[in-house]
PDB file of C-alpha atoms in Angstrom:
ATOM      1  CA  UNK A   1      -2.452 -17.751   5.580  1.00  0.00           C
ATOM      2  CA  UNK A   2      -0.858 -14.312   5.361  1.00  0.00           C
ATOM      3  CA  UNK A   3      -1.842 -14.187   1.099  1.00  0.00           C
ATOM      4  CA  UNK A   4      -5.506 -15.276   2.938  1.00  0.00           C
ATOM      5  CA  UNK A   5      -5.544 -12.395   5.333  1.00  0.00           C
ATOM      6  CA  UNK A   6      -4.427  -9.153   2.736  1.00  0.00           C
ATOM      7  CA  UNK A   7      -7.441 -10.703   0.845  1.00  0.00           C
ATOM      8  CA  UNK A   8      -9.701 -10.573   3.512  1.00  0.00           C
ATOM      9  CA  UNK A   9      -8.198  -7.108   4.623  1.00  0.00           C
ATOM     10  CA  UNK A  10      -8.853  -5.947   1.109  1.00  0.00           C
ATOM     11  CA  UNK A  11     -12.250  -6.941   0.565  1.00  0.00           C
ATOM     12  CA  UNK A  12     -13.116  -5.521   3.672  1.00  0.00           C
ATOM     13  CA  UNK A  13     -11.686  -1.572   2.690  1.00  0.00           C
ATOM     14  CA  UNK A  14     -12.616  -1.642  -1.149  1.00  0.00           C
ATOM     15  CA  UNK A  15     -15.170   1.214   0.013  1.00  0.00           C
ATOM     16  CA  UNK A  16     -12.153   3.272   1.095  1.00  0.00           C
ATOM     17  CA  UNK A  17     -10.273   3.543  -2.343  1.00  0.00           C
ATOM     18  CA  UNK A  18     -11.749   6.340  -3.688  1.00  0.00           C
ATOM     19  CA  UNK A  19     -10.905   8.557   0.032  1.00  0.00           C
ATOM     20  CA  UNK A  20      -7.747   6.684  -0.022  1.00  0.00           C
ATOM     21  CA  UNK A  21      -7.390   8.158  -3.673  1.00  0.00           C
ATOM     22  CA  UNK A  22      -8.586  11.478  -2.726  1.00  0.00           C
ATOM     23  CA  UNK A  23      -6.224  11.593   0.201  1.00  0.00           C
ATOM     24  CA  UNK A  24      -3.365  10.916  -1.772  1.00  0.00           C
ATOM     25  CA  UNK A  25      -3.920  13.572  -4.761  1.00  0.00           C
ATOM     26  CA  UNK A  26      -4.385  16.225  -1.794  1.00  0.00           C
ATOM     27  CA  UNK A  27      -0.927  14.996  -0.105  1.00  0.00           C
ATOM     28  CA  UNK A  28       0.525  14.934  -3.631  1.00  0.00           C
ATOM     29  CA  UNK A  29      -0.689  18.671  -4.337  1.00  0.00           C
ATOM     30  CA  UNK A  30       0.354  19.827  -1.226  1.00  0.00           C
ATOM     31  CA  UNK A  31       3.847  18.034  -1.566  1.00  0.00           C
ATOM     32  CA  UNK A  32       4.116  19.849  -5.048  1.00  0.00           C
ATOM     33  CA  UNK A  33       3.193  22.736  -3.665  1.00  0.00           C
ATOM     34  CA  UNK A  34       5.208  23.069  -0.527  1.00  0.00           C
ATOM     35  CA  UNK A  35       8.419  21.346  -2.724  1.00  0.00           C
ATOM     36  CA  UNK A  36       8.217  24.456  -5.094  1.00  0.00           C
ATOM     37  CA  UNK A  37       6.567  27.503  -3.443  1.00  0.00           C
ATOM     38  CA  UNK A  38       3.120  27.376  -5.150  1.00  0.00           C
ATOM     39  CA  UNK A  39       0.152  29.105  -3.966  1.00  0.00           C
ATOM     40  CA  UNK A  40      -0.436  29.288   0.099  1.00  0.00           C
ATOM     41  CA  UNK A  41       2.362  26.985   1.160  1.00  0.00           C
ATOM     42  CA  UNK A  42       5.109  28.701   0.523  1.00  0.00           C
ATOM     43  CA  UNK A  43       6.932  27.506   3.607  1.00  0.00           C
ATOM     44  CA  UNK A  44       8.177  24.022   3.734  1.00  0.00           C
ATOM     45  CA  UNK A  45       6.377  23.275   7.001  1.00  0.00           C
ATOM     46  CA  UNK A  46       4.105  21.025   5.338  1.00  0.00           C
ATOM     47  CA  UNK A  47       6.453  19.182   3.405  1.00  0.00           C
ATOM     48  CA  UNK A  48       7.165  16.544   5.326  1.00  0.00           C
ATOM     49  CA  UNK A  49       3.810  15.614   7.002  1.00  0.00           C
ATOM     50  CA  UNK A  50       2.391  15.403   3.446  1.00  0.00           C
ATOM     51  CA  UNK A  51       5.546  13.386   2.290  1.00  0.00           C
ATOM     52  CA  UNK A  52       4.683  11.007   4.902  1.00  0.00           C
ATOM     53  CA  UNK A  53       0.637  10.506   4.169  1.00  0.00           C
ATOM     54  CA  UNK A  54       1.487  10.270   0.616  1.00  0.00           C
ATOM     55  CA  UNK A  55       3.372   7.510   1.550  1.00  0.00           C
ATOM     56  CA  UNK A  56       0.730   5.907   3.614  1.00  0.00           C
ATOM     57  CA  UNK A  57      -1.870   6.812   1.227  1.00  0.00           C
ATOM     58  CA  UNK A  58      -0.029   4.552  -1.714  1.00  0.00           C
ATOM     59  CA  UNK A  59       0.479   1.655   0.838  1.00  0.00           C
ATOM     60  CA  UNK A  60      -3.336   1.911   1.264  1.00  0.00           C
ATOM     61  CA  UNK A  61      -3.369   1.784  -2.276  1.00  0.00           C
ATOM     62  CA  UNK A  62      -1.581  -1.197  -3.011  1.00  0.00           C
ATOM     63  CA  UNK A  63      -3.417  -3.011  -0.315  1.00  0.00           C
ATOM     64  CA  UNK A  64      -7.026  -2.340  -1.750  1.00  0.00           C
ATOM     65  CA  UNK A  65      -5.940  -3.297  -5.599  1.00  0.00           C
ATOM     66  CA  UNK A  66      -3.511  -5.792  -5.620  1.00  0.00           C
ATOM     67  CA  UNK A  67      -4.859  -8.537  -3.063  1.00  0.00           C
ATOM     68  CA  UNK A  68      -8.596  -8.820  -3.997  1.00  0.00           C
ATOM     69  CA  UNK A  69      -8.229 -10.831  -6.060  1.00  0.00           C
ATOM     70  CA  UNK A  70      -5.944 -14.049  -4.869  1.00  0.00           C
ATOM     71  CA  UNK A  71      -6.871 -17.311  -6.959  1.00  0.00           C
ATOM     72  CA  UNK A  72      -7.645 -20.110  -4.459  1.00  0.00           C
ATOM     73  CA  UNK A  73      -5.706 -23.266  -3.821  1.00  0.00           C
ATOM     74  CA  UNK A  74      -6.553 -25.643  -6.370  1.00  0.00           C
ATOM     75  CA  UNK A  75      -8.165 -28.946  -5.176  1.00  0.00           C
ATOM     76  CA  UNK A  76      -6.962 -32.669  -6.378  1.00  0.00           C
ATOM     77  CA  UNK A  77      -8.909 -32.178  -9.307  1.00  0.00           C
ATOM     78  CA  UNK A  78      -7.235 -29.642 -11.208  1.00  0.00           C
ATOM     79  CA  UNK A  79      -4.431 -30.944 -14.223  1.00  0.00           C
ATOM     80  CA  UNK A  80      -0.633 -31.071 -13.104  1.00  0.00           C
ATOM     81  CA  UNK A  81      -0.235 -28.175 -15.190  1.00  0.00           C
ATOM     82  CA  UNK A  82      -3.399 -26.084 -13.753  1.00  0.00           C
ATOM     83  CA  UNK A  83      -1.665 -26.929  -9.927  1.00  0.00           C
ATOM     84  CA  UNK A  84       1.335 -25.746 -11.241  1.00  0.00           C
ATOM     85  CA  UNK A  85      -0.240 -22.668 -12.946  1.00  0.00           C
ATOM     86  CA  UNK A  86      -2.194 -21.732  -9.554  1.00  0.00           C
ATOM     87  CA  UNK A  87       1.302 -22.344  -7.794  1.00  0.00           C
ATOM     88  CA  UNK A  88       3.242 -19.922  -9.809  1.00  0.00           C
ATOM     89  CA  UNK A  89       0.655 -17.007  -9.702  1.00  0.00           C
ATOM     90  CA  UNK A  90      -0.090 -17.408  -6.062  1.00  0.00           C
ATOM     91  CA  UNK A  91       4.417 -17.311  -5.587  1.00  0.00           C
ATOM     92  CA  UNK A  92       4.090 -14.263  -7.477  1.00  0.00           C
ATOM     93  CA  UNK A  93       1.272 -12.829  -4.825  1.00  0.00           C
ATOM     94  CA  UNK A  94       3.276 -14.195  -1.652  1.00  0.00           C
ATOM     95  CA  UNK A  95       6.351 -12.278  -3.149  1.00  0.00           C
ATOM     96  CA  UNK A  96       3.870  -8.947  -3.579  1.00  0.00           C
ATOM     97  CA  UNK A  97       3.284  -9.618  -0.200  1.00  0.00           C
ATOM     98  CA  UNK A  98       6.357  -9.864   1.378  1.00  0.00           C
ATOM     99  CA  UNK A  99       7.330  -6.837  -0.002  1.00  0.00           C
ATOM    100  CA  UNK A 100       4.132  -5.049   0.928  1.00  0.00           C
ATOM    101  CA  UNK A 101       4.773  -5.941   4.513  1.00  0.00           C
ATOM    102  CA  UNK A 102       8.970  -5.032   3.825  1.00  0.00           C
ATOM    103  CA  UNK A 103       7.368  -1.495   2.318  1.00  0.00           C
ATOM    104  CA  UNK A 104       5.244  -1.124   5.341  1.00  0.00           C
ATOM    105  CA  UNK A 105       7.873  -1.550   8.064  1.00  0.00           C
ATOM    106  CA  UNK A 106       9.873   1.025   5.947  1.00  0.00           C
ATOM    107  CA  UNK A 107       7.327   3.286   5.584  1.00  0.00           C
ATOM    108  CA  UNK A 108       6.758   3.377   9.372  1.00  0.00           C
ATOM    109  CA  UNK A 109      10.085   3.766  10.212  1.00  0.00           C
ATOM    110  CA  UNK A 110      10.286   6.732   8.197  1.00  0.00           C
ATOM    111  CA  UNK A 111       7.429   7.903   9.272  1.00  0.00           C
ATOM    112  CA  UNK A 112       8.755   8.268  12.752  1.00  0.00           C
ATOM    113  CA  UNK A 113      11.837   9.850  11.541  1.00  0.00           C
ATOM    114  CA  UNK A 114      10.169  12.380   9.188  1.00  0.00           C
ATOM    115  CA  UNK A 115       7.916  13.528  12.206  1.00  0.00           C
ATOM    116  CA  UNK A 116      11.031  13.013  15.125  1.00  0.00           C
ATOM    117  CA  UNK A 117      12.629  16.030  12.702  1.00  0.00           C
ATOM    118  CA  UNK A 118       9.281  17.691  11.828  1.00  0.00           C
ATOM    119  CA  UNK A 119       8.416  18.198  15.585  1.00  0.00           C
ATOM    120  CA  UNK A 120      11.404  19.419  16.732  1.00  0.00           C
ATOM    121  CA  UNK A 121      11.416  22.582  13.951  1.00  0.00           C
TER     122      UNK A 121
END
């Protein structure tokens, strides 16, 4: 169900990938550049908002590429070694999964923590 539902989330934002690629090369820059005094950002005020949507913007990557493409369940049809084949690729996806979701939860707790000490500069 959950492998089901990242597939149907990311068929549903494949139009986003090239703003969610855009997003994160602007958050990169402006990391780079706030991280080592380049150009207009020369304070480190923005370094930790971009930090944070440049981790976002990777999670949003990772959601549009890897789950749009989830083999189905295979039917009685299929050869033992087919069912097996389908079961060890989709394991594979339910463990990319599970640590999508474990990468998510972290990236929203530090999310609030980045911005808890960004706000109160």
């Amino acid at each position: 169900m959950m492998l089901e539902t990242l597939s149907f989330i990311s068929s549903k934002l494949q139009w986003l990938r090239p703003v969610v690629m855009l997003f994160g090369l602007i958050f990169l820059g402006l990391f780079c550049s706030s991280l080592f005094d380049i150009g207009h950002f020369i304070e480190e005020v923005y370094l930790i908002p971009s930090l944070a949507g440049l981790i976002w913007s990777v999670l949003f990557f990772i959601l549009i590429n890897a789950f749009e493409n989830i083999p189905i369940k295979p039917d009685r049809k299929f050869a033992f070694f087919s069912k097996m084949k389908y079961w060890f690729v989709r394991l594979g996806y339910k463990i990319l999964s599970v640590i999508f979701l474990l990468m998510s939860v972290a990236g929203l707790i530090l999310s609030f923590r980045l911005f808890s000490v960004w706000f109160t500069q």
